[in-house]
CSV table of C-alpha atoms and ligand atoms in Angstrom, one decimal:
chain,number,residue,atom,x,y,z
Z,70,ASP,CA,-3.4,-35.2,-0.3
Z,71,LYS,CA,-2.7,-34.5,3.4
Z,72,ALA,CA,-3.6,-31.5,5.4
Z,73,CYS,CA,-1.1,-28.6,5.8
Z,74,LEU,CA,-1.0,-25.6,8.0
Z,75,ILE,CA,1.3,-22.9,6.6
Z,76,VAL,CA,2.4,-19.7,8.3
Z,77,SER,CA,3.7,-17.4,5.6
Z,78,HIS,CA,4.0,-13.8,4.5
Z,79,ASP,CA,4.6,-14.9,0.9
Z,80,ARG,CA,1.3,-14.1,-0.7
Z,81,ALA,CA,2.1,-15.6,-4.1
Z,82,PHE,CA,3.1,-18.9,-2.5
Z,83,LEU,CA,-0.1,-18.8,-0.4
Z,84,ASN,CA,-2.2,-18.1,-3.5
Z,85,ALA,CA,-0.7,-21.1,-5.2
Z,86,THR,CA,-1.3,-23.5,-2.3
Z,87,VAL,CA,-4.0,-22.8,0.2
Z,88,SER,CA,-7.8,-23.3,0.0
Z,89,LYS,CA,-8.6,-21.7,3.4
Z,90,VAL,CA,-7.1,-18.7,5.2
Z,91,TRP,CA,-7.1,-18.1,8.9
Z,92,GLU,CA,-6.4,-14.6,10.0
Z,93,LEU,CA,-5.3,-13.7,13.5
Z,94,ASP,CA,-6.2,-10.1,14.3
Z,95,LEU,CA,-6.9,-8.2,17.4
Z,96,GLY,CA,-6.9,-11.3,19.5
Z,97,LYS,CA,-9.4,-13.2,17.3
Z,98,LEU,CA,-9.2,-15.9,14.7
Z,99,GLU,CA,-11.3,-15.2,11.6
Z,100,THR,CA,-11.7,-18.0,9.0
Z,101,TYR,CA,-12.1,-17.7,5.3
Z,102,VAL,CA,-12.6,-20.2,2.5
Z,103,GLY,CA,-10.7,-19.7,-0.7
Z,104,THR,CA,-7.4,-18.6,-2.1
Z,105,PHE,CA,-5.3,-15.8,-0.6
Z,106,ASP,CA,-6.7,-13.3,-3.2
Z,107,GLN,CA,-10.3,-14.4,-2.4
Z,108,TYR,CA,-9.5,-13.9,1.3
Z,109,LEU,CA,-8.5,-10.3,0.6
Z,110,VAL,CA,-11.7,-9.5,-1.3
Z,111,GLU,CA,-13.8,-11.2,1.3
Z,112,ARG,CA,-12.0,-9.5,4.2
Z,113,GLU,CA,-12.6,-6.2,2.6
Z,114,SER,CA,-16.4,-6.8,2.2
Z,115,ARG,CA,-16.6,-8.2,5.8
Z,116,ARG,CA,-14.9,-5.0,7.0
Z,117,ARG,CA,-17.2,-2.8,5.0
Z,118,LEU,CA,-20.2,-4.7,6.3
Z,119,ALA,CA,-19.0,-4.5,9.9
Z,120,ALA,CA,-18.5,-0.7,9.5
Z,121,HIS,CA,-22.0,-0.4,8.1
Z,122,HIS,CA,-23.5,-2.4,11.0
Z,123,TYR,CA,-21.6,-0.4,13.5
Z,124,ARG,CA,-22.8,2.9,12.1
Z,125,HIS,CA,-26.4,1.8,12.1
Z,126,GLN,CA,-26.1,0.5,15.6
Z,127,GLN,CA,-24.6,3.8,16.8
Z,128,GLU,CA,-27.5,5.7,15.1
Z,129,GLU,CA,-30.0,3.4,16.8
Z,130,ILE,CA,-28.3,3.8,20.2
Z,131,LYS,CA,-28.3,7.6,19.8
Z,132,ARG,CA,-32.0,7.6,18.9
Z,133,ILE,CA,-33.0,5.5,21.8
Z,134,GLU,CA,-30.8,7.5,24.2
Z,135,GLU,CA,-32.5,10.6,23.0
Z,136,PHE,CA,-36.0,9.1,23.5
Z,137,VAL,CA,-35.0,8.0,27.0
Z,138,ARG,CA,-33.6,11.5,27.9
Z,139,ARG,CA,-36.8,13.2,26.7
Z,140,ASN,CA,-39.3,10.8,28.2
Z,141,MET,CA,-37.9,9.5,31.4
Z,142,ALA,CA,-39.7,12.1,33.4
Z,143,GLY,CA,-42.9,12.5,31.3
Z,144,GLN,CA,-45.9,10.4,30.4
Z,145,LYS,CA,-43.9,7.8,28.6
Z,146,THR,CA,-41.7,6.9,31.6
Z,147,LYS,CA,-42.5,3.2,31.2
Z,148,GLN,CA,-41.4,3.0,27.6
Z,149,ALA,CA,-38.3,5.0,28.4
Z,150,GLN,CA,-37.4,2.6,31.2
Z,151,SER,CA,-37.8,-0.5,29.0
Z,152,ARG,CA,-35.7,1.1,26.3
Z,153,LEU,CA,-33.1,1.9,28.8
Z,154,LYS,CA,-33.1,-1.7,29.8
Z,155,TYR,CA,-32.8,-2.7,26.1
Z,156,LEU,CA,-29.8,-0.3,25.8
Z,157,GLY,CA,-28.1,-2.1,28.7
Z,158,ARG,CA,-28.7,-5.5,27.0
Z,159,ILE,CA,-27.6,-5.0,23.4
Z,160,LYS,CA,-24.3,-6.3,22.4
Z,161,ARG,CA,-22.3,-3.3,21.2
Z,162,LEU,CA,-20.4,-3.8,18.0
Z,163,PRO,CA,-16.7,-2.8,18.0
Z,164,PRO,CA,-15.8,0.4,16.0
Z,165,PRO,CA,-14.2,-0.3,12.6
Z,166,ARG,CA,-10.5,0.0,12.5
Z,167,ALA,CA,-9.2,3.3,11.3
Z,168,ASN,CA,-6.6,1.8,9.0
Z,169,ALA,CA,-6.6,-2.0,8.4
Z,170,SER,CA,-3.1,-2.1,7.0
Z,171,GLY,CA,-1.2,-0.2,9.7
Z,172,PRO,CA,0.6,3.1,9.1
Z,173,SER,CA,1.0,4.1,5.6
Z,174,ILE,CA,4.4,5.0,4.0
Z,175,THR,CA,4.8,7.9,1.6
Z,176,PHE,CA,7.7,8.3,-0.8
Z,177,GLN,CA,8.5,11.9,-1.9
Z,178,THR,CA,10.5,12.8,-5.0
Z,179,SER,CA,13.2,15.4,-4.8
Z,180,GLY,CA,11.8,17.2,-7.8
Z,181,ARG,CA,11.9,16.6,-11.5
Z,182,SER,CA,14.8,14.8,-13.0
Z,183,TYR,CA,15.2,14.5,-16.8
Z,184,ALA,CA,13.0,11.9,-18.5
Z,185,HIS,CA,15.9,9.7,-19.0
Z,186,VAL,CA,17.0,8.6,-15.5
Z,187,LEU,CA,19.5,5.9,-16.2
Z,188,ARG,CA,21.2,4.2,-19.2
Z,189,LEU,CA,23.3,1.1,-19.1
Z,190,GLU,CA,25.1,0.5,-22.4
Z,191,GLU,CA,26.9,-2.8,-23.0
Z,192,VAL,CA,27.8,-2.9,-19.3
Z,193,THR,CA,29.8,-5.9,-18.1
Z,194,LEU,CA,29.5,-6.5,-14.3
Z,195,GLY,CA,31.9,-8.4,-12.1
Z,196,TYR,CA,34.8,-8.5,-9.7
Z,197,GLY,CA,38.3,-8.0,-11.1
Z,198,ASP,CA,38.8,-10.6,-13.8
Z,199,THR,CA,35.6,-12.5,-13.0
Z,200,THR,CA,32.7,-11.5,-15.2
Z,201,VAL,CA,29.3,-12.1,-13.5
Z,202,VAL,CA,26.9,-10.6,-16.1
Z,203,GLU,CA,27.8,-9.5,-19.6
Z,204,ARG,CA,26.6,-6.7,-21.9
Z,205,VAL,CA,23.7,-5.4,-19.9
Z,206,ASN,CA,21.6,-2.8,-21.8
Z,207,LEU,CA,18.9,-1.0,-19.9
Z,208,ASP,CA,17.0,2.3,-20.1
Z,209,LEU,CA,15.2,3.7,-17.1
Z,210,TYR,CA,12.8,6.6,-17.6
Z,211,ARG,CA,11.1,8.8,-15.1
Z,212,GLY,CA,8.4,6.9,-13.2
Z,213,ASP,CA,9.6,3.5,-14.4
Z,214,LYS,CA,9.4,0.7,-11.8
Z,215,ILE,CA,11.7,-2.1,-12.7
Z,216,GLY,CA,11.9,-5.5,-10.9
Z,217,VAL,CA,15.2,-7.3,-11.0
Z,218,VAL,CA,14.9,-11.1,-10.8
Z,219,GLY,CA,17.2,-14.1,-11.2
Z,220,ARG,CA,18.5,-17.1,-9.2
Z,221,ASN,CA,20.8,-16.7,-6.2
Z,222,GLY,CA,24.2,-15.9,-7.6
Z,223,SER,CA,23.0,-14.5,-10.9
Z,224,GLY,CA,24.4,-11.1,-10.2
Z,225,LYS,CA,21.5,-9.0,-8.8
Z,226,SER,CA,23.5,-7.5,-5.9
Z,227,THR,CA,26.5,-7.0,-8.2
Z,228,LEU,CA,24.3,-5.0,-10.5
Z,229,LEU,CA,23.0,-2.8,-7.7
Z,230,LYS,CA,26.5,-2.3,-6.2
Z,231,THR,CA,27.6,-1.1,-9.7
Z,232,LEU,CA,24.6,1.3,-10.0
Z,233,ILE,CA,25.3,3.0,-6.7
Z,234,GLY,CA,29.0,3.3,-7.5
Z,235,GLU,CA,30.3,0.8,-5.0
Z,236,LEU,CA,31.7,-1.3,-7.7
Z,237,GLU,CA,33.3,-0.3,-11.1
Z,238,PRO,CA,31.8,-1.9,-14.2
Z,239,ILE,CA,34.4,-4.1,-16.0
Z,240,GLY,CA,33.2,-2.6,-19.3
Z,241,GLY,CA,30.5,-0.4,-20.8
Z,242,ASP,CA,28.9,2.7,-19.7
Z,243,VAL,CA,26.6,3.5,-16.7
Z,244,LYS,CA,25.0,7.0,-17.2
Z,245,LEU,CA,22.9,8.7,-14.6
Z,246,GLY,CA,20.5,11.4,-15.9
Z,247,ASN,CA,20.6,15.0,-14.9
Z,248,ASN,CA,19.3,15.9,-11.4
Z,249,VAL,CA,18.9,12.3,-10.4
Z,250,ASP,CA,19.3,11.7,-6.7
Z,251,VAL,CA,19.7,8.1,-5.8
Z,252,ALA,CA,18.5,6.4,-2.5
Z,253,TYR,CA,19.6,2.9,-1.8
Z,254,PHE,CA,18.0,0.4,0.5
Z,255,ASP,CA,20.3,-2.4,1.6
Z,256,GLN,CA,18.8,-5.8,2.5
Z,257,GLU,CA,21.4,-6.2,5.2
Z,258,LEU,CA,20.0,-3.1,7.0
Z,259,SER,CA,23.6,-2.3,7.6
Z,260,ASP,CA,23.4,1.5,7.9
Z,261,LEU,CA,21.5,1.4,11.2
Z,262,ASN,CA,23.3,2.3,14.4
Z,263,GLU,CA,22.3,-0.7,16.6
Z,264,ASN,CA,23.2,1.0,19.9
Z,265,ALA,CA,21.3,4.2,19.3
Z,266,THR,CA,17.6,4.8,19.6
Z,267,VAL,CA,15.1,4.8,16.7
Z,268,LEU,CA,14.8,8.6,17.0
Z,269,ASP,CA,18.6,9.2,17.0
Z,270,ASN,CA,18.9,7.1,13.9
Z,271,ILE,CA,16.7,9.6,12.1
Z,272,TRP,CA,17.9,12.7,13.9
Z,273,GLU,CA,21.5,12.2,12.8
Z,274,LEU,CA,20.4,12.8,9.2
Z,275,ASP,CA,19.2,16.2,10.1
Z,276,PRO,CA,20.5,17.4,13.5
Z,277,SER,CA,18.9,20.8,13.3
Z,278,ALA,CA,15.3,19.4,12.9
Z,279,GLU,CA,12.8,19.9,15.7
Z,280,ALA,CA,12.0,16.9,17.9
Z,281,GLY,CA,8.2,17.2,17.1
Z,282,ALA,CA,8.8,17.0,13.4
Z,283,MET,CA,11.1,14.0,13.8
Z,284,ARG,CA,8.5,12.2,16.0
Z,285,SER,CA,5.7,12.8,13.5
Z,286,PHE,CA,7.9,11.7,10.6
Z,287,LEU,CA,8.6,8.4,12.5
Z,288,GLY,CA,4.9,8.1,13.2
Z,289,ARG,CA,4.4,7.7,9.4
Z,290,PHE,CA,6.5,4.5,9.6
Z,291,GLY,CA,4.7,3.0,12.6
Z,292,PHE,CA,6.9,4.3,15.4
Z,293,SER,CA,4.6,6.2,17.7
Z,294,GLY,CA,5.0,7.4,21.3
Z,295,GLU,CA,7.6,5.5,23.2
Z,296,ASP,CA,8.6,3.4,20.2
Z,297,ALA,CA,10.9,6.3,19.2
Z,298,PHE,CA,13.1,5.7,22.2
Z,299,LYS,CA,13.6,2.0,21.6
Z,300,LYS,CA,17.2,0.9,21.0
Z,301,VAL,CA,17.6,-0.4,17.4
Z,302,MET,CA,19.1,-3.7,18.7
Z,303,ALA,CA,15.8,-4.4,20.4
Z,304,LEU,CA,13.7,-4.1,17.2
Z,305,SER,CA,12.3,-6.9,15.2
Z,306,GLY,CA,13.4,-7.4,11.6
Z,307,GLY,CA,10.3,-5.8,10.3
Z,308,GLU,CA,10.7,-2.7,12.5
Z,309,LYS,CA,14.4,-2.4,11.4
Z,310,THR,CA,13.3,-2.5,7.8
Z,311,LYS,CA,10.8,0.2,8.4
Z,312,LEU,CA,13.4,2.3,10.1
Z,313,CYS,CA,15.7,1.8,7.2
Z,314,LEU,CA,13.0,2.9,4.8
Z,315,ALA,CA,12.4,5.9,7.0
Z,316,ARG,CA,16.1,6.8,6.8
Z,317,LEU,CA,16.1,6.2,3.1
Z,318,LEU,CA,13.1,8.5,2.5
Z,319,TYR,CA,14.0,11.3,4.9
Z,320,HIS,CA,15.9,13.1,2.1
Z,321,PRO,CA,13.6,12.8,-0.9
Z,322,ALA,CA,15.2,11.0,-4.0
Z,323,ASN,CA,14.0,10.5,-7.5
Z,324,LEU,CA,15.6,7.1,-8.1
Z,325,VAL,CA,15.2,4.5,-5.3
Z,326,ILE,CA,17.1,1.3,-5.5
Z,327,LEU,CA,15.8,-1.4,-3.2
Z,328,ASP,CA,17.4,-4.7,-2.4
Z,329,GLU,CA,14.9,-7.3,-1.1
Z,330,PRO,CA,12.9,-4.7,0.8
Z,331,THR,CA,10.1,-7.0,1.8
Z,332,ASN,CA,12.3,-9.7,3.5
Z,333,HIS,CA,11.3,-8.9,7.1
Z,334,LEU,CA,8.0,-7.3,6.5
Z,335,ASP,CA,4.6,-8.8,7.4
Z,336,ILE,CA,1.8,-8.7,4.9
Z,337,TYR,CA,0.3,-5.4,6.1
Z,338,ALA,CA,3.7,-3.6,5.9
Z,339,ARG,CA,4.3,-5.1,2.5
Z,340,GLU,CA,0.9,-3.7,1.3
Z,341,ALA,CA,1.9,-0.3,2.8
Z,342,LEU,CA,5.2,-0.4,0.9
Z,343,GLU,CA,3.5,-1.5,-2.3
Z,344,ASN,CA,1.0,1.3,-2.1
Z,345,ALA,CA,3.8,3.9,-1.4
Z,346,LEU,CA,5.8,2.7,-4.4
Z,347,ARG,CA,2.8,2.6,-6.7
Z,348,ASP,CA,2.0,6.2,-5.8
Z,349,TYR,CA,5.6,7.3,-6.1
Z,350,ASP,CA,6.2,9.3,-9.2
Z,351,GLY,CA,10.0,8.8,-9.1
Z,352,SER,CA,11.7,5.7,-10.6
Z,353,CYS,CA,12.6,2.4,-8.8
Z,354,LEU,CA,14.8,-0.5,-9.4
Z,355,ILE,CA,13.8,-3.3,-7.0
Z,356,VAL,CA,15.5,-6.7,-6.5
Z,357,SER,CA,13.0,-9.0,-5.0
Z,358,HIS,CA,11.9,-12.7,-4.6
Z,359,ASP,CA,8.5,-11.6,-3.6
Z,360,ARG,CA,6.5,-12.4,-6.7
Z,361,TYR,CA,3.2,-10.9,-5.4
Z,362,PHE,CA,5.1,-7.6,-4.6
Z,363,LEU,CA,6.7,-7.5,-8.0
Z,364,ASN,CA,3.4,-8.1,-9.7
Z,365,ARG,CA,1.8,-5.1,-7.9
Z,366,VAL,CA,4.7,-2.7,-8.2
Z,367,ALA,CA,7.0,-3.6,-11.2
Z,368,GLU,CA,6.0,-2.5,-14.7
Z,369,LYS,CA,9.1,-4.1,-16.3
Z,370,ILE,CA,11.3,-7.0,-15.3
Z,371,LEU,CA,15.0,-7.3,-15.7
Z,372,TYR,CA,15.9,-11.0,-15.7
Z,373,LEU,CA,19.5,-12.0,-15.0
Z,374,SER,CA,20.4,-15.5,-16.0
Z,375,ASP,CA,23.5,-17.4,-17.2
Z,376,GLY,CA,25.6,-14.3,-17.3
Z,377,SER,CA,23.2,-12.2,-19.4
Z,378,ALA,CA,20.3,-9.8,-18.8
Z,379,ARG,CA,17.0,-9.4,-20.6
Z,380,VAL,CA,14.2,-6.8,-20.1
Z,381,TYR,CA,10.5,-7.9,-20.2
Z,382,ASP,CA,8.0,-5.2,-20.8
Z,383,GLY,CA,5.4,-6.2,-18.2
Z,384,ASN,CA,4.9,-7.2,-14.6
Z,385,TYR,CA,6.1,-10.5,-13.0
Z,386,ALA,CA,3.1,-12.5,-14.3
Z,387,TYR,CA,3.9,-11.3,-17.9
Z,388,PHE,CA,7.6,-12.3,-17.4
Z,389,ARG,CA,6.5,-15.8,-16.2
Z,390,GLU,CA,4.2,-16.2,-19.1
Z,391,ARG,CA,7.0,-15.3,-21.5
Z,392,THR,CA,9.6,-17.5,-19.9
Z,393,ALA,CA,7.4,-20.6,-19.3
Z,394,GLY,CA,9.2,-23.5,-20.8
Z,395,VAL,CA,12.1,-21.3,-21.9
Z,396,PRO,CA,15.0,-22.2,-19.7
Z,397,GLU,CA,17.6,-20.3,-21.7
Z,398,PRO,CA,16.9,-16.6,-22.2
Z,399,VAL,CA,17.9,-15.2,-25.5
Z,400,LYS,CA,20.5,-12.4,-25.4
Z,401,THR,CA,19.1,-9.3,-27.1
Z,402,ARG,CA,19.5,-5.6,-26.7
Z,403,ASN,CA,16.8,-3.7,-25.0
Z,404,ALA,CA,15.2,-2.8,-28.3
Z,405,GLN,CA,13.5,0.4,-29.4
Z,406,PRO,CA,13.7,2.6,-26.3
Z,407,LYS,CA,11.6,5.2,-28.2
Z,408,GLN,CA,8.5,3.0,-28.7
Z,409,GLU,CA,9.0,1.8,-25.1
Z,410,TYR,CA,9.0,5.4,-23.9
Z,411,ILE,CA,5.8,6.2,-25.9
Z,412,ASP,CA,4.1,3.2,-24.4
Z,413,PHE,CA,5.2,4.2,-21.0
Z,414,LYS,CA,3.9,7.7,-21.4
Z,415,GLU,CA,0.5,6.4,-22.6
Z,416,ALA,CA,0.3,4.0,-19.6
Z,417,SER,CA,1.2,6.7,-17.2
Z,418,ARG,CA,-1.4,9.0,-18.7
Z,419,ARG,CA,-4.0,6.3,-18.3
Z,420,ARG,CA,-2.9,5.8,-14.7
Z,421,SER,CA,-3.1,9.4,-13.8
Z,422,ARG,CA,-6.6,9.7,-15.4
Z,423,LEU,CA,-7.8,6.8,-13.2
Z,424,LYS,CA,-6.2,8.4,-10.2
Z,425,LYS,CA,-8.0,11.6,-10.8
Z,426,GLU,CA,-11.3,9.8,-11.1
Z,427,ILE,CA,-10.6,8.0,-7.9
Z,428,GLN,CA,-9.8,11.3,-6.1
Z,429,THR,CA,-13.0,12.9,-7.5
Z,430,THR,CA,-15.1,10.0,-6.3
Z,431,ARG,CA,-13.5,10.2,-2.8
Z,432,ASP,CA,-14.1,14.0,-2.7
Z,433,ARG,CA,-17.8,13.4,-3.6
Z,434,ILE,CA,-18.1,10.8,-0.8
Z,435,GLY,CA,-16.5,13.3,1.6
Z,436,ARG,CA,-19.0,16.0,0.6
Z,437,GLN,CA,-22.1,13.7,0.7
Z,438,GLU,CA,-20.9,12.4,4.1
Z,439,LYS,CA,-20.7,15.9,5.4
Z,440,LYS,CA,-24.2,16.7,4.2
Z,441,LEU,CA,-25.4,13.5,5.8
Z,442,ALA,CA,-23.8,14.5,9.1
Z,443,GLU,CA,-25.6,17.9,8.9
Z,444,VAL,CA,-29.0,16.2,8.2
Z,445,GLU,CA,-28.4,13.8,11.1
Z,446,HIS,CA,-27.4,16.7,13.4
Z,447,THR,CA,-30.6,18.6,12.5
Z,448,LEU,CA,-32.7,15.5,13.0
Z,449,ASP,CA,-31.1,15.0,16.4
Z,450,THR,CA,-31.2,18.6,17.7
Z,451,GLY,CA,-32.9,21.0,15.3
Z,452,VAL,CA,-36.5,19.6,14.9
Z,453,SER,CA,-39.2,19.4,17.4
Z,454,ALA,CA,-40.5,15.8,17.8
Z,455,ASP,CA,-44.0,17.0,16.8
Z,456,ASP,CA,-43.0,18.4,13.5
Z,457,TRP,CA,-43.7,15.2,11.6
Z,458,GLU,CA,-43.5,16.8,8.2
Z,459,LYS,CA,-40.1,18.1,8.7
Z,460,LEU,CA,-39.0,14.8,10.3
Z,461,HIS,CA,-40.2,12.9,7.3
Z,462,GLN,CA,-38.5,15.3,4.9
Z,463,LEU,CA,-35.2,15.0,6.7
Z,464,SER,CA,-35.5,11.2,7.0
Z,465,ASP,CA,-36.1,10.9,3.3
Z,466,ARG,CA,-33.1,13.2,2.6
Z,467,ARG,CA,-31.0,11.0,4.9
Z,468,ARG,CA,-32.0,7.8,3.1
Z,469,GLU,CA,-31.2,9.5,-0.3
Z,470,LEU,CA,-27.8,10.6,0.9
Z,471,GLU,CA,-27.1,7.1,2.4
Z,472,ASP,CA,-28.0,5.5,-1.0
Z,473,ASP,CA,-25.9,7.9,-2.9
Z,474,ILE,CA,-22.9,7.3,-0.6
Z,475,LEU,CA,-23.3,3.6,-1.0
Z,476,ARG,CA,-23.4,4.0,-4.8
Z,477,LEU,CA,-20.3,6.1,-4.7
Z,478,TYR,CA,-18.4,3.6,-2.6
Z,479,MET,CA,-19.3,0.9,-5.2
Z,480,THR,CA,-18.0,3.1,-8.0
Z,481,LEU,CA,-14.8,3.7,-6.0
Z,482,GLU,CA,-14.4,0.0,-5.5
Z,483,GLU,CA,-14.7,-0.6,-9.2
Z,484,LEU,CA,-12.2,2.2,-10.0
Z,485,GLU,CA,-9.8,0.9,-7.5
Z,486,ALA,CA,-10.1,-2.7,-8.8
Z,487,THR,CA,-9.3,-1.3,-12.3
Z,488,GLU,CA,-6.2,0.4,-10.9
Z,489,LEU,CA,-5.0,-2.9,-9.4
Z,490,ASP,CA,-5.4,-4.8,-12.8
X,179,ADP,P1,22.7,-12.4,-6.4
X,179,ADP,O1,22.6,-11.1,-5.7
X,179,ADP,O2,21.9,-12.5,-7.7
X,179,ADP,O3,22.4,-13.6,-5.5
X,179,ADP,P2,25.5,-11.7,-6.4
X,179,ADP,O4,25.5,-10.5,-7.2
X,179,ADP,O5,25.6,-11.6,-5.0
X,179,ADP,O6,24.2,-12.6,-6.8
X,179,ADP,O7,26.7,-12.6,-6.9
X,179,ADP,C1,26.9,-12.9,-8.3
X,179,ADP,C2,28.2,-13.7,-8.4
X,179,ADP,O8,29.3,-12.9,-8.0
X,179,ADP,C3,28.3,-15.0,-7.5
X,179,ADP,O9,28.9,-16.0,-8.2
X,179,ADP,C4,29.2,-14.5,-6.3
X,179,ADP,O10,29.9,-15.6,-5.8
X,179,ADP,C5,30.1,-13.5,-7.0
X,179,ADP,N1,30.5,-12.5,-6.0
X,179,ADP,C6,29.8,-11.8,-5.1
X,179,ADP,N2,30.5,-10.9,-4.4
X,179,ADP,C7,31.8,-11.1,-4.8
X,179,ADP,C8,33.0,-10.5,-4.5
X,179,ADP,N3,33.1,-9.5,-3.5
X,179,ADP,N4,34.2,-10.9,-5.1
X,179,ADP,C9,34.1,-11.9,-6.1
X,179,ADP,N5,33.0,-12.5,-6.4
X,179,ADP,C10,31.8,-12.1,-5.8
């Protein structure tokens, strides 16, 4: 019942605790009332509204400037002068940000692997004579995104080390599908050369590549301009993580194994990584304590506990729901891979239909915005000020297009919300 001020990147934690959110951005403090998720929705609508206001103000400024230019020397000099004064007085709105979440990250696959990417059959994990997890059964199909959870010491890292071949299983079979290229992200960020520059850390992966191509590749991970020449030891944890991801993704893979990838990332970088993984058509196995991240990315959860492993066919919220009040997981085999595969295919068909619809809507918005720009251009330059009929016609057309664009944005918003559910 006392007040708390919490600084955190853990969105699930914030969602479960706070009733207000303060966001520091571009040197300003913006306040929101509500949970973290409510803040995200409200922030989006404030940004959209701000962009709308900005566009209208720009149009108004353009119109007034045009009036001033045409009439300064004519009979309407007085009106032109007072409008010029008005122009000097109005408080100009800042332009909307090009990309609110910072640079985006894109994962590429190395091509098609077989549908069955990985199979663990009765695998016992551990070190020498010490068993850590017994009889793990797991099937990973193309496109599967699996989150691995469990308390500290439950064997998550041991599992990953076994999958990448750093550790031999004590028993059982680990089978990798045909044409599967594995990329591994290590939470210790240990594969970075601390004394070399950001650029050199990427260049060493492909020494014959052109500098320009390297620089633009780094730009996709937020290293632009001079950033490429920073020494790795001078980077923040978040920057190092992004560099590791860049190294990981330089050579496309179709199975990525990530160990606590969000540890050093701020919320914007987490969102970028989430979006990249959601759009990725390869498979992922992700160890993470970030519940919000797992909810958005993982479609299955592998839960390690008390020396055994169990698969839950849903996201983190589903796993929590199923394990609420069940301290001891029941040991079972990963049943009916066939039915699982059929469900997976159906879900992925639904996802790709939705994606297509989103793309079509975006394309229509693009086309309508182009038409709008043409109408505005004609209004500004191609019509004589006396041609009222034409002006009216064009203004009506402009309003029609603006309404249509707004409607399309609302449709897009609904589609995107469905995609998130
Ligand atoms: P998690 O990643 O889930 O926190 P780990 O896989 O790191 O758990 O560890 C699982 C268990 O294996 C722990 O009891 C840990 O002490 C033990 N362990 C980890 N590394 C080694 C090792 N190199 N040799 C022997 N035991 C180890």
